Amino acid sequence: MAHIVPVKTNAMTLGTLIVLTVITVYTAKYVDLGQFNLTLAMFIATCKALTVFLWFMHLKYDGNQNRAIIFSTLGFLALFIGFSALDLFTR
Amino acid sequence: MSTAKVDRRVAHSHHFDSMEQEHESGKQGVWLFMATEIMMFGGLFVGYFIYRMKYPEAWVEGGSLLSWKLGALNTLVLLFSSFTMAQAVTETMKGENKKALNLVMITTLCAFAFMVVKYFEYSGKIHHGLFPGLDIWDPSAVQNEGTRLFLLFYFLMTGLHGFHILVGVGLMFWLMKRLKNDEFSPKYYTAVEGVGLYWHIVDIIWIYLFPLMYLI
Amino acid sequence: MADTTVVDNHSSHSSGKDYLNESSGIWSWLTTIDHKRISVMYIYSIIGFFLIGGLFAILMRLELMTPEPLFMDGDTYNKAMTFHGSIMVFMVVVPGIPALLGNFLLPIMIGAKDVAFPKINLLSWYCLIFGAAVAILSLFFGGVDTGWTFYTPYSAKSAGAVSMVVLGAFIMGFSSILTGLNFIVTIHKLRAKGMTMMRLPLFVWSLYATAIIQVIATPVLGITLLLLTAERVFGVGIFDPNLGGDPVLFQHFFWFYSHPAVYIMIIPPMGIISEIISTFSQKTIFGYKAIAFSSLGISAISFLVWGHHMFVSGQSPVAATVFSVLTMLVGVPTAIKLFNWTATMYKGRVSFATPMLYALSFLSLFTIGGLTGLFLAAYAVDVHLHDTYFVVAHFHYVMLGGAIVGMIGGLFYWWPKITGKMYDEVLGRISALLVFVGFNVTFLPQFVMGSLGMPRRYHTYDGIYSAYHMTSTIGSWILTLGIFIAFYALYKAAKSGEKAPMNPWNGTTLEWTVPSPPPHENFDTVPTVTGRPYEYR
């Protein structure tokens, strides 16, 4: 039988996401890290995305096939970005 | 082919062996479709990053043209709608179709709120000649030439995202109708879960768009 | 049958009902959700598209018979070339084998009653037909002269119905995505009891590897075409250097899809060849796991090599070198397959029936196509050969000599199962021979003139190439004759062939354990699989 996520978990997930959003805004607006602001913002966004994947989208309770589908997709996307960037920045 | 219509709440379609198998198949189909969504938006992100590295100053200028407060507001609206959607799935799985119906309705209201904010943002841009195409573009409105490309990506990415929100609203109405008719059961809730997955992916894309467009 | 399956398949014979006569009328076909009927609709439509695309090819070859313009001006030639390319790629070879044979066989081969999403399966057929109609109708709105690659900035500026063809390709992309999605879920979730992944027939493995590419790569084509449309309609400048855009980025986008798409075209025929060679050698396939995993290997590597289309387009030398090396890697899994097929035939009881002749023809043509691909993968060599007829010959050896020959071979092989009728063996063999000879006469000279410097996509040329062009044109007639005989043999079989037995070739996969043609739900008793396929001896 499928796993039913209780309201408490969903609420905690929402809380986590809001806290991370506040951190994103704060670090981007009031902490100057130069180049690393982008890296940090992407890192936080990835944490948020993972939170949504695992709890809201139930990947935590799901089978390996669906996990493999989504994470390999992200891998292929990384290749796409990586190789295109490789070309543009070695010209 | 023309077997009598089965009650999907308690029986599986003819070509499956069990409801469990049918549910798992349907869910995986949605996941695969989400993979295609990620790749499609991914293409735009590739373009975004490449031009960002080519025209860093333009990206700083472009970001300053947008109101991060409106962006943050929309982020919170979408996050909250994701929560109500996830909770709607939970209630459907418990068999509480009426509670789920209310939650889906709140999700839909959030989607409308999001689109209203977007409408004000868009019309403001177009009013100031900041739409990079047709005859609207006003080159004197910006300092860097590359800012045009920033705005191009802003409109393309948030536009495509907004289109997905609208499709989502359509799906919500479909769900509300079915929830009202009590068509789901703890054993049959694939449609609710599938729309939920779709809605969360739309949310995840916004999670990336918000900092990339409005903040940095 | 060896000990592969235990199925009771006598009961349905008596009822006389199969998927073809279980209901009748055109409407029962257009609204069917039976994967076998959808497959038959694909067969008709894709062969139709193939004939249209082939007509353009014949006209082009005719025009090229003489160095001077014969009956086309440059503009007309460019349009013919674009339509030939777009039709063959988007409507024939990409949807080709997965849609027309995979749809029929995949559920039966894994012991399922249907694909996971039968309605989506039907939807994907309508996407193909609708998209194709939009694209072909553009012919009457000025036509398109950009080549099937729609390179910017030309495609953004070119008059003509580019937007229409692009829209058509976009819709057909959905067809491809939905088919791939359906196949992955079907293979993951609907296998019969005992049908483990390591017992899947190799054709199913090849469809699986293909489906991954369809799902992952096709959306990128979608977004590329959307960007191109935005560029044309709004004039936004994303690929326009005057407005700060980068036209080479278009090529990155385009080839991120279109290179893996080449493997959408070639992996499924590889699966067909594995089936045919094992059956007509009456011998266990050599290196089952190696063939299965090399399919997955090819589909993974296919995403790492797209830059080899862009060696002379202004891509950086560093990126080009990386892509060049990675491209060579494709040779490894491909060679694994070729060696395993050869080893399967060794000391087997080889019989030269029509499907086997097509399979052997695939082996030699594809080997030439693959090896010349390695020449082109070498960065330095490609700079010389790029945009010459060498490239044209290379990809025709892969797509026509590989994919289409494999597809026709597969049609002959499974025709008794699909129609329940046997084809004329003599006609079949004559067609295989003519296709093989005609193909080589057409395309071998193109390697030579390409290496001598004959550029592609020109409708006039220097007189020194006229002998090669003349030979090539004559070859195209032989090839056409062969293909027409093949289709005639299939048509004649379906109309008035002898009744086919359940297992005419003594095959071991599950489709040979059901009646020909199969009943509506494929199996009367859902089979339980107890061993691997190809257990001959």
PDB file of N, CA, C and O in Angstrom, chain B residues 3 9 40 42 53-54 57 70 72-73 79 81-82 85 87 96 99 107 118 124-125 146 162 172 182 188:
ATOM      1  N   THR B   3     -15.526  -3.641 -23.726  1.00  0.00           N
ATOM      2  CA  THR B   3     -16.040  -4.227 -22.495  1.00  0.00           C
ATOM      3  C   THR B   3     -16.793  -3.141 -21.748  1.00  0.00           C
ATOM      4  O   THR B   3     -16.575  -1.958 -21.967  1.00  0.00           O
ATOM      5  N   ARG B   9     -12.687   3.001  -9.403  1.00  0.00           N
ATOM      6  CA  ARG B   9     -12.356   3.095  -7.984  1.00  0.00           C
ATOM      7  C   ARG B   9     -12.037   1.734  -7.385  1.00  0.00           C
ATOM      8  O   ARG B   9     -11.331   1.633  -6.393  1.00  0.00           O
ATOM      9  N   MET B  40      13.013  20.296 -21.534  1.00  0.00           N
ATOM     10  CA  MET B  40      12.572  21.406 -22.367  1.00  0.00           C
ATOM     11  C   MET B  40      12.946  22.735 -21.717  1.00  0.00           C
ATOM     12  O   MET B  40      13.559  23.586 -22.359  1.00  0.00           O
ATOM     13  N   GLY B  42      15.167  22.996 -19.536  1.00  0.00           N
ATOM     14  CA  GLY B  42      16.623  22.936 -19.459  1.00  0.00           C
ATOM     15  C   GLY B  42      17.270  23.641 -20.626  1.00  0.00           C
ATOM     16  O   GLY B  42      18.255  24.359 -20.462  1.00  0.00           O
ATOM     17  N   MET B  53      26.984  34.559 -19.095  1.00  0.00           N
ATOM     18  CA  MET B  53      28.440  34.632 -18.991  1.00  0.00           C
ATOM     19  C   MET B  53      29.018  35.541 -20.072  1.00  0.00           C
ATOM     20  O   MET B  53      30.071  36.120 -19.912  1.00  0.00           O
ATOM     21  N   LYS B  54      28.294  35.682 -21.163  1.00  0.00           N
ATOM     22  CA  LYS B  54      28.763  36.551 -22.244  1.00  0.00           C
ATOM     23  C   LYS B  54      28.531  38.019 -21.905  1.00  0.00           C
ATOM     24  O   LYS B  54      29.329  38.869 -22.266  1.00  0.00           O
ATOM     25  N   GLU B  57      27.348  42.357 -17.339  1.00  0.00           N
ATOM     26  CA  GLU B  57      26.800  43.653 -16.892  1.00  0.00           C
ATOM     27  C   GLU B  57      25.333  43.771 -17.267  1.00  0.00           C
ATOM     28  O   GLU B  57      24.521  44.295 -16.512  1.00  0.00           O
ATOM     29  N   LEU B  70       7.941  41.605  -5.845  1.00  0.00           N
ATOM     30  CA  LEU B  70       6.853  40.880  -6.508  1.00  0.00           C
ATOM     31  C   LEU B  70       7.250  39.431  -6.768  1.00  0.00           C
ATOM     32  O   LEU B  70       6.447  38.517  -6.599  1.00  0.00           O
ATOM     33  N   ALA B  72       9.349  37.618  -5.011  1.00  0.00           N
ATOM     34  CA  ALA B  72       9.317  36.878  -3.747  1.00  0.00           C
ATOM     35  C   ALA B  72       7.879  36.555  -3.357  1.00  0.00           C
ATOM     36  O   ALA B  72       7.573  35.451  -2.894  1.00  0.00           O
ATOM     37  N   LEU B  73       6.995  37.528  -3.583  1.00  0.00           N
ATOM     38  CA  LEU B  73       5.578  37.287  -3.280  1.00  0.00           C
ATOM     39  C   LEU B  73       5.076  36.084  -4.082  1.00  0.00           C
ATOM     40  O   LEU B  73       4.465  35.157  -3.529  1.00  0.00           O
ATOM     41  N   LEU B  79       4.808  28.316  -3.456  1.00  0.00           N
ATOM     42  CA  LEU B  79       5.190  27.323  -2.452  1.00  0.00           C
ATOM     43  C   LEU B  79       3.961  26.882  -1.666  1.00  0.00           C
ATOM     44  O   LEU B  79       3.753  25.695  -1.428  1.00  0.00           O
ATOM     45  N   SER B  81       0.884  26.964  -2.657  1.00  0.00           N
ATOM     46  CA  SER B  81       0.000  26.150  -3.502  1.00  0.00           C
ATOM     47  C   SER B  81       0.542  24.723  -3.639  1.00  0.00           C
ATOM     48  O   SER B  81      -0.216  23.771  -3.744  1.00  0.00           O
ATOM     49  N   SER B  82       1.874  24.601  -3.620  1.00  0.00           N
ATOM     50  CA  SER B  82       2.454  23.262  -3.665  1.00  0.00           C
ATOM     51  C   SER B  82       2.063  22.471  -2.425  1.00  0.00           C
ATOM     52  O   SER B  82       1.771  21.280  -2.490  1.00  0.00           O
ATOM     53  N   MET B  85      -1.501  21.399  -2.663  1.00  0.00           N
ATOM     54  CA  MET B  85      -1.623  20.314  -3.639  1.00  0.00           C
ATOM     55  C   MET B  85      -1.164  18.993  -3.018  1.00  0.00           C
ATOM     56  O   MET B  85      -1.836  17.968  -3.159  1.00  0.00           O
ATOM     57  N   GLN B  87      -1.126  18.243   0.042  1.00  0.00           N
ATOM     58  CA  GLN B  87      -2.106  17.855   1.052  1.00  0.00           C
ATOM     59  C   GLN B  87      -3.360  17.273   0.380  1.00  0.00           C
ATOM     60  O   GLN B  87      -3.979  16.343   0.904  1.00  0.00           O
ATOM     61  N   GLU B  96     -10.818  11.052   1.433  1.00  0.00           N
ATOM     62  CA  GLU B  96     -11.553  12.265   1.789  1.00  0.00           C
ATOM     63  C   GLU B  96     -11.669  13.178   0.558  1.00  0.00           C
ATOM     64  O   GLU B  96     -11.017  14.219   0.485  1.00  0.00           O
ATOM     65  N   LYS B  99     -12.571  17.026   1.281  1.00  0.00           N
ATOM     66  CA  LYS B  99     -11.456  17.838   1.772  1.00  0.00           C
ATOM     67  C   LYS B  99     -10.465  18.119   0.638  1.00  0.00           C
ATOM     68  O   LYS B  99      -9.977  19.245   0.489  1.00  0.00           O
ATOM     69  N   THR B 107      -5.513  25.716  -4.228  1.00  0.00           N
ATOM     70  CA  THR B 107      -4.380  25.699  -5.157  1.00  0.00           C
ATOM     71  C   THR B 107      -4.691  26.524  -6.395  1.00  0.00           C
ATOM     72  O   THR B 107      -3.859  27.305  -6.866  1.00  0.00           O
ATOM     73  N   LYS B 118       1.803  38.380 -12.200  1.00  0.00           N
ATOM     74  CA  LYS B 118       2.558  38.311 -13.464  1.00  0.00           C
ATOM     75  C   LYS B 118       2.018  39.338 -14.461  1.00  0.00           C
ATOM     76  O   LYS B 118       2.768  40.001 -15.168  1.00  0.00           O
ATOM     77  N   GLY B 124       3.719  46.304 -17.000  1.00  0.00           N
ATOM     78  CA  GLY B 124       4.674  47.356 -16.666  1.00  0.00           C
ATOM     79  C   GLY B 124       5.847  47.368 -17.633  1.00  0.00           C
ATOM     80  O   GLY B 124       6.230  48.409 -18.169  1.00  0.00           O
ATOM     81  N   LYS B 125       6.408  46.183 -17.893  1.00  0.00           N
ATOM     82  CA  LYS B 125       7.558  46.079 -18.811  1.00  0.00           C
ATOM     83  C   LYS B 125       7.192  46.580 -20.199  1.00  0.00           C
ATOM     84  O   LYS B 125       7.910  47.366 -20.805  1.00  0.00           O
ATOM     85  N   GLY B 146      23.178  44.021 -24.283  1.00  0.00           N
ATOM     86  CA  GLY B 146      22.832  42.654 -23.923  1.00  0.00           C
ATOM     87  C   GLY B 146      21.579  42.550 -23.075  1.00  0.00           C
ATOM     88  O   GLY B 146      20.997  41.468 -22.945  1.00  0.00           O
ATOM     89  N   GLY B 162       4.479  30.524 -17.193  1.00  0.00           N
ATOM     90  CA  GLY B 162       3.099  30.970 -17.008  1.00  0.00           C
ATOM     91  C   GLY B 162       2.123  30.127 -17.811  1.00  0.00           C
ATOM     92  O   GLY B 162       1.028  29.799 -17.348  1.00  0.00           O
ATOM     93  N   MET B 172      -6.589  21.492 -12.841  1.00  0.00           N
ATOM     94  CA  MET B 172      -7.243  21.612 -11.531  1.00  0.00           C
ATOM     95  C   MET B 172      -8.764  21.550 -11.671  1.00  0.00           C
ATOM     96  O   MET B 172      -9.440  20.908 -10.886  1.00  0.00           O
ATOM     97  N   ASP B 182     -16.885  12.379  -6.685  1.00  0.00           N
ATOM     98  CA  ASP B 182     -16.434  11.286  -5.827  1.00  0.00           C
ATOM     99  C   ASP B 182     -15.829  10.129  -6.641  1.00  0.00           C
ATOM    100  O   ASP B 182     -16.061   8.965  -6.360  1.00  0.00           O
ATOM    101  N   TYR B 188      -7.542   4.325  -5.972  1.00  0.00           N
ATOM    102  CA  TYR B 188      -7.490   4.918  -7.302  1.00  0.00           C
ATOM    103  C   TYR B 188      -7.414   6.437  -7.182  1.00  0.00           C
ATOM    104  O   TYR B 188      -8.411   7.102  -6.957  1.00  0.00           O
TER     105      TYR B 188
END
